[in-house]
JSON list of C-alpha atoms in Angstrom, two decimals:
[
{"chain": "A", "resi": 1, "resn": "UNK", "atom": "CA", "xyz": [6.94, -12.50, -21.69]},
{"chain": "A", "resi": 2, "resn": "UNK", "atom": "CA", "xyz": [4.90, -11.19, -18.98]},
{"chain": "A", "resi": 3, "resn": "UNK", "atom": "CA", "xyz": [6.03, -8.96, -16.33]},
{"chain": "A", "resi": 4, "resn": "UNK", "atom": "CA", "xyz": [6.12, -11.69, -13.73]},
{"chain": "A", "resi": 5, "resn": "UNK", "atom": "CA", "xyz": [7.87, -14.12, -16.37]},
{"chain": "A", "resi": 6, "resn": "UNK", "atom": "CA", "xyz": [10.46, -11.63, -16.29]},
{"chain": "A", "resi": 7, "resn": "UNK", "atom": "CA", "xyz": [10.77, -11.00, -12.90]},
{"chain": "A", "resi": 8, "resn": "UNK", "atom": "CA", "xyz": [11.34, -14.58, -11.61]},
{"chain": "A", "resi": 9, "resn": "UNK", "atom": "CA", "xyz": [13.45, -15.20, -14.83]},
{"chain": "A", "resi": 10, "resn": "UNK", "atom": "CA", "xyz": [15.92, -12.01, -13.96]},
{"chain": "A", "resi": 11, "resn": "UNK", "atom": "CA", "xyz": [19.32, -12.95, -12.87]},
{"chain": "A", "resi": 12, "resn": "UNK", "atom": "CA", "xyz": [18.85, -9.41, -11.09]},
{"chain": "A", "resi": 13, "resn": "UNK", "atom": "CA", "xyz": [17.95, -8.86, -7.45]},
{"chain": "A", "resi": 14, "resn": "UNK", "atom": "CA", "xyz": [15.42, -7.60, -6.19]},
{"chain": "A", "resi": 15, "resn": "UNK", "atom": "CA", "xyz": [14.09, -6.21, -3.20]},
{"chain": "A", "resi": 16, "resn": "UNK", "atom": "CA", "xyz": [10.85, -5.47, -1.77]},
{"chain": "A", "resi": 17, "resn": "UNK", "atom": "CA", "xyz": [8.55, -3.63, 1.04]},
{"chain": "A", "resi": 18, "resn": "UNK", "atom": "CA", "xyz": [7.61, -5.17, 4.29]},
{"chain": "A", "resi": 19, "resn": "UNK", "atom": "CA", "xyz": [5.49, -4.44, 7.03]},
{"chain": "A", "resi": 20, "resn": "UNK", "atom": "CA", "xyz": [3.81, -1.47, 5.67]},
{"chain": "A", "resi": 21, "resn": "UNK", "atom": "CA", "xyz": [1.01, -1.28, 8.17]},
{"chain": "A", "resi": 22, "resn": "UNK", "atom": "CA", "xyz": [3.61, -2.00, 10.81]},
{"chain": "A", "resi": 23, "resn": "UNK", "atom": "CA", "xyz": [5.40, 0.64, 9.92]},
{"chain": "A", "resi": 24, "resn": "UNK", "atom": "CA", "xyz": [3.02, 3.06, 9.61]},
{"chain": "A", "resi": 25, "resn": "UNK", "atom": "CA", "xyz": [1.32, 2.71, 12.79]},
{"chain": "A", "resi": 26, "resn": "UNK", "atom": "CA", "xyz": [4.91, 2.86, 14.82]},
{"chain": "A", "resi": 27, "resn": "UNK", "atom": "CA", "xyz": [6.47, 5.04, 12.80]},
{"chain": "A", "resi": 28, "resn": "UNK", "atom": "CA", "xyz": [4.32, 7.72, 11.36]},
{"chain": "A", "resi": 29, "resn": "UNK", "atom": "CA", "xyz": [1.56, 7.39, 13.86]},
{"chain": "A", "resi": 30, "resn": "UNK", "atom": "CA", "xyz": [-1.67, 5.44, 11.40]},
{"chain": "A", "resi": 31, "resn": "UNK", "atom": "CA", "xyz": [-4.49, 4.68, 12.68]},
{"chain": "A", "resi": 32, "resn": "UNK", "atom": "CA", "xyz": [-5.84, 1.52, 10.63]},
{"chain": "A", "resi": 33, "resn": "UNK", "atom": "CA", "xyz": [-8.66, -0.04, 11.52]},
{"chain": "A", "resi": 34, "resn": "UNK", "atom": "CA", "xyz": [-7.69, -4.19, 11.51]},
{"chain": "A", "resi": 35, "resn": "UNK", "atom": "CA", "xyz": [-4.69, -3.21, 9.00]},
{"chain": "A", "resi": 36, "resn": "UNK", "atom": "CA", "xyz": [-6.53, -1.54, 6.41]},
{"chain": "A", "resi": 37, "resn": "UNK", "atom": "CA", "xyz": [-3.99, 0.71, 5.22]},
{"chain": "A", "resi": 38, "resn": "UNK", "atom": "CA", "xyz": [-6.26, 1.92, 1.95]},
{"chain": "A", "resi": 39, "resn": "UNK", "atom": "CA", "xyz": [-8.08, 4.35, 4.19]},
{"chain": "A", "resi": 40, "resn": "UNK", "atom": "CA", "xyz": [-4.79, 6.11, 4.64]},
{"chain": "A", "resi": 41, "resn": "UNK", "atom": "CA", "xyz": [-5.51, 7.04, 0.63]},
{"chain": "A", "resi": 42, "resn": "UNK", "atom": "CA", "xyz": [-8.80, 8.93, 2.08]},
{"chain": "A", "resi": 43, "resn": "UNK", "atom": "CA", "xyz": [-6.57, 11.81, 3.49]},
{"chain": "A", "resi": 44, "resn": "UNK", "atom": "CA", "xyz": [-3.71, 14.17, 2.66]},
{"chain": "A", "resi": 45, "resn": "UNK", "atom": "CA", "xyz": [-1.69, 13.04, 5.51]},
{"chain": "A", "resi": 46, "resn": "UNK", "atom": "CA", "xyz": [-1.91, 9.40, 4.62]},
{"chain": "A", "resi": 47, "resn": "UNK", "atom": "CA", "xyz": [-1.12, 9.86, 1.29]},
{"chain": "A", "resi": 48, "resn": "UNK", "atom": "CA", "xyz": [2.32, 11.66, 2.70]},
{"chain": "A", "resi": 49, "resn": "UNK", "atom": "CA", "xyz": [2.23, 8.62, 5.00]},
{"chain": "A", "resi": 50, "resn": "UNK", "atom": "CA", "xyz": [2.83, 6.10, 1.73]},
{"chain": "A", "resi": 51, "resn": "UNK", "atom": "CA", "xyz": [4.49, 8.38, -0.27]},
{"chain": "A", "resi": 52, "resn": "UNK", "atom": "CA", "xyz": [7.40, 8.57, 2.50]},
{"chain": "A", "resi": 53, "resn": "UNK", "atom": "CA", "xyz": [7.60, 4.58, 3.45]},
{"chain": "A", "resi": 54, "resn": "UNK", "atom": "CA", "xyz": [7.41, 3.90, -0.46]},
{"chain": "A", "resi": 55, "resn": "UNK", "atom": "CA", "xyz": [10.18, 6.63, -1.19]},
{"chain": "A", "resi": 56, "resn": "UNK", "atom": "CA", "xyz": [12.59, 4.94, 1.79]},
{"chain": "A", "resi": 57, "resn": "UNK", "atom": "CA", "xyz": [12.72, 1.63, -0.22]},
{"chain": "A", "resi": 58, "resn": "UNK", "atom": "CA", "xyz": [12.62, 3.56, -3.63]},
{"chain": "A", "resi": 59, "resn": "UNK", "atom": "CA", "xyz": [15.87, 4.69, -2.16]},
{"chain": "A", "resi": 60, "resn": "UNK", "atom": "CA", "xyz": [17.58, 1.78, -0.72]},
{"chain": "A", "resi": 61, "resn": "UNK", "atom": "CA", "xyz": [17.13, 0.21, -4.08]},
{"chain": "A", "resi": 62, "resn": "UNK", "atom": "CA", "xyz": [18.06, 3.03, -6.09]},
{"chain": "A", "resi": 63, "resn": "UNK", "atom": "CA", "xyz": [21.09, 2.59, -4.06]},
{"chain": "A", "resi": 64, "resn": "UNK", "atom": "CA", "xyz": [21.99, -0.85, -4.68]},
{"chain": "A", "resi": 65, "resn": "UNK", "atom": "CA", "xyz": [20.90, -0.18, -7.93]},
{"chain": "A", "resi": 66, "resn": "UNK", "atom": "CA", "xyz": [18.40, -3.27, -7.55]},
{"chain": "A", "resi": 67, "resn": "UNK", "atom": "CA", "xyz": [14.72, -3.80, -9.44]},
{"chain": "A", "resi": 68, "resn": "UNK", "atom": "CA", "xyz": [11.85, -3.11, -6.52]},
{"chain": "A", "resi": 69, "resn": "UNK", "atom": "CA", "xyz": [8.54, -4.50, -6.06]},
{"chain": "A", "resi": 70, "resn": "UNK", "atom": "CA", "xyz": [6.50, -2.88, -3.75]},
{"chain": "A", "resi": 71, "resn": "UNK", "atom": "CA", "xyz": [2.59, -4.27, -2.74]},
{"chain": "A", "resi": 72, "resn": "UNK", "atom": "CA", "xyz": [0.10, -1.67, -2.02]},
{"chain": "A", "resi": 73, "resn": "UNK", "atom": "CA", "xyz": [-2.31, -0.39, 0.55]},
{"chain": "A", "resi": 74, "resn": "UNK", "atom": "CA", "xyz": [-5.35, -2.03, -0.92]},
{"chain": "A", "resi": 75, "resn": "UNK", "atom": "CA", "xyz": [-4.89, -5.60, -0.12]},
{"chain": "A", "resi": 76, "resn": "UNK", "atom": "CA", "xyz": [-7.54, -5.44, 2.25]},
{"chain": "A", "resi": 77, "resn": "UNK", "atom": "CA", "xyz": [-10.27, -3.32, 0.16]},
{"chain": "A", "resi": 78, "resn": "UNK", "atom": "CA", "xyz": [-12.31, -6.11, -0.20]},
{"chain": "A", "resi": 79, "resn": "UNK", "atom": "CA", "xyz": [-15.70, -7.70, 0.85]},
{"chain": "A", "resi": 80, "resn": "UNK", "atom": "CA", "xyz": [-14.80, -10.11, 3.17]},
{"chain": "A", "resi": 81, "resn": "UNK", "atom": "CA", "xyz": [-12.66, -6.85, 5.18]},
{"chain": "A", "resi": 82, "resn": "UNK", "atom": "CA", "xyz": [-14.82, -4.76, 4.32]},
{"chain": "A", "resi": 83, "resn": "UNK", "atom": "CA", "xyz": [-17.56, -6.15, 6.60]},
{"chain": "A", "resi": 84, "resn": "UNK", "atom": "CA", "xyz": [-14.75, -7.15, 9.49]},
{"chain": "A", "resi": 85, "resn": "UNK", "atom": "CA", "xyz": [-14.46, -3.76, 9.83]},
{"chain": "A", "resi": 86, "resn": "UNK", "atom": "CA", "xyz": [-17.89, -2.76, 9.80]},
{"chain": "A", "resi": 87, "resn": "UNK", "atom": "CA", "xyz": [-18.57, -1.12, 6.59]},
{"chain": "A", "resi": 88, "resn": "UNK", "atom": "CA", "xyz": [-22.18, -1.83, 5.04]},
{"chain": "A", "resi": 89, "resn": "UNK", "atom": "CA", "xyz": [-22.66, -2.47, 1.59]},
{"chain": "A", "resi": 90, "resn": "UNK", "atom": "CA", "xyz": [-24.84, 0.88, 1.98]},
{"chain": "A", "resi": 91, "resn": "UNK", "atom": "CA", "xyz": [-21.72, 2.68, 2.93]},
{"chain": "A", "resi": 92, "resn": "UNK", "atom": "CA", "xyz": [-19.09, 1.49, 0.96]},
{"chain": "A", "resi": 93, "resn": "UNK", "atom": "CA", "xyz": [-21.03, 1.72, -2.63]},
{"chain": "A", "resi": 94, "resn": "UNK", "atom": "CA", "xyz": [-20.72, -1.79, -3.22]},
{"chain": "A", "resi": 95, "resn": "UNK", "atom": "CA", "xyz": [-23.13, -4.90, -3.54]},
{"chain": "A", "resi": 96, "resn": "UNK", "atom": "CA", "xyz": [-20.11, -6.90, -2.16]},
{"chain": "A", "resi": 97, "resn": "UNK", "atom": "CA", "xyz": [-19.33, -4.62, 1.39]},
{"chain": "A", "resi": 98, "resn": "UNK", "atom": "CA", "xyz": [-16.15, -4.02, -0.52]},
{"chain": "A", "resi": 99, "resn": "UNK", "atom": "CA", "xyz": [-14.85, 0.08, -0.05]},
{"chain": "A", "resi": 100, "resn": "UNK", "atom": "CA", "xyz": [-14.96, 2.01, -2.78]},
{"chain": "A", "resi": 101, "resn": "UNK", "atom": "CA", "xyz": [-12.55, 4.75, -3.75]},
{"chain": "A", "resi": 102, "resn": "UNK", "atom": "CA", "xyz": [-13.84, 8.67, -2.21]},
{"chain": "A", "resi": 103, "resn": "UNK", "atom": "CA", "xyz": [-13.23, 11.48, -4.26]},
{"chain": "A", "resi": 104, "resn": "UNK", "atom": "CA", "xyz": [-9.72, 12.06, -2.17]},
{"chain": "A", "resi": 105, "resn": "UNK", "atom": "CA", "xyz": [-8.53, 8.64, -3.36]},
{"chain": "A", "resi": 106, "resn": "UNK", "atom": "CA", "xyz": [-8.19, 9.75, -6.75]},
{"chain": "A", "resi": 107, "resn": "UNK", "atom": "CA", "xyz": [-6.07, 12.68, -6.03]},
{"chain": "A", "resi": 108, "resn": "UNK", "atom": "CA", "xyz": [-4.17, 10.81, -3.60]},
{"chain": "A", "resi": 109, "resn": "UNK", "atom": "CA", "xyz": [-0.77, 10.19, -6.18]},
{"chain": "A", "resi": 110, "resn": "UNK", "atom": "CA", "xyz": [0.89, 8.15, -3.10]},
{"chain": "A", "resi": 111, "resn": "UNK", "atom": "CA", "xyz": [4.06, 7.73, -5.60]},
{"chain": "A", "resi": 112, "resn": "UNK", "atom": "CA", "xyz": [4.03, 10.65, -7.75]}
]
């Protein structure tokens, strides 16, 4: 069983994360161009950013003692983004316009 068979099969609740770019940008300050909360993973700062609104629902559902399923910061890493927010192909790395990870991204352990 796969691990979406098994989540919409559990008889246990879950909860998830919500308005993450919202969030960010009222809470903690983001700046995101068009919602594109993957470039906070280009910077200390932002990683702290994620790390602290994923640990606040880590918590509430550690809590309630509830499964959690959380999206990510990538969902708009993508071609069609990518060139609504002005990258070039040239300066993403991609053929597609899509970003592609810096250096910083990989040591950027947003949940660690």
């Amino acid at each position: 069983m796969g691990i979406l068979d098994r989540l919409f099969s559990s008889p246990d609740p879950f909860i998830s994360d919500g308005g993450m770019e919202t969030d960010l940008i009222f809470h903690e300050g983001a700046e995101m161009p068009l919602f594109a909360s993957f470039v906070l993973l280009d910077s200390p700062e932002g990683c702290e950013m994620l790390r602290r609104y994923a640990v606040s629902y880590f918590d509430v559902a550690q809590v309630a003692r509830w499964g959690f399923v959380m999206g990510t910061p990538t969902w708009r890493a993508n071609g069609g983004w990518g060139r609504s927010s002005g990258w070039t192909t040239q300066e993403s790395g991609t053929s597609t316009g899509a970003p592609s990870p810096s250096p910083a991204t990989a040591e950027c352990p947003f949940l660690a």
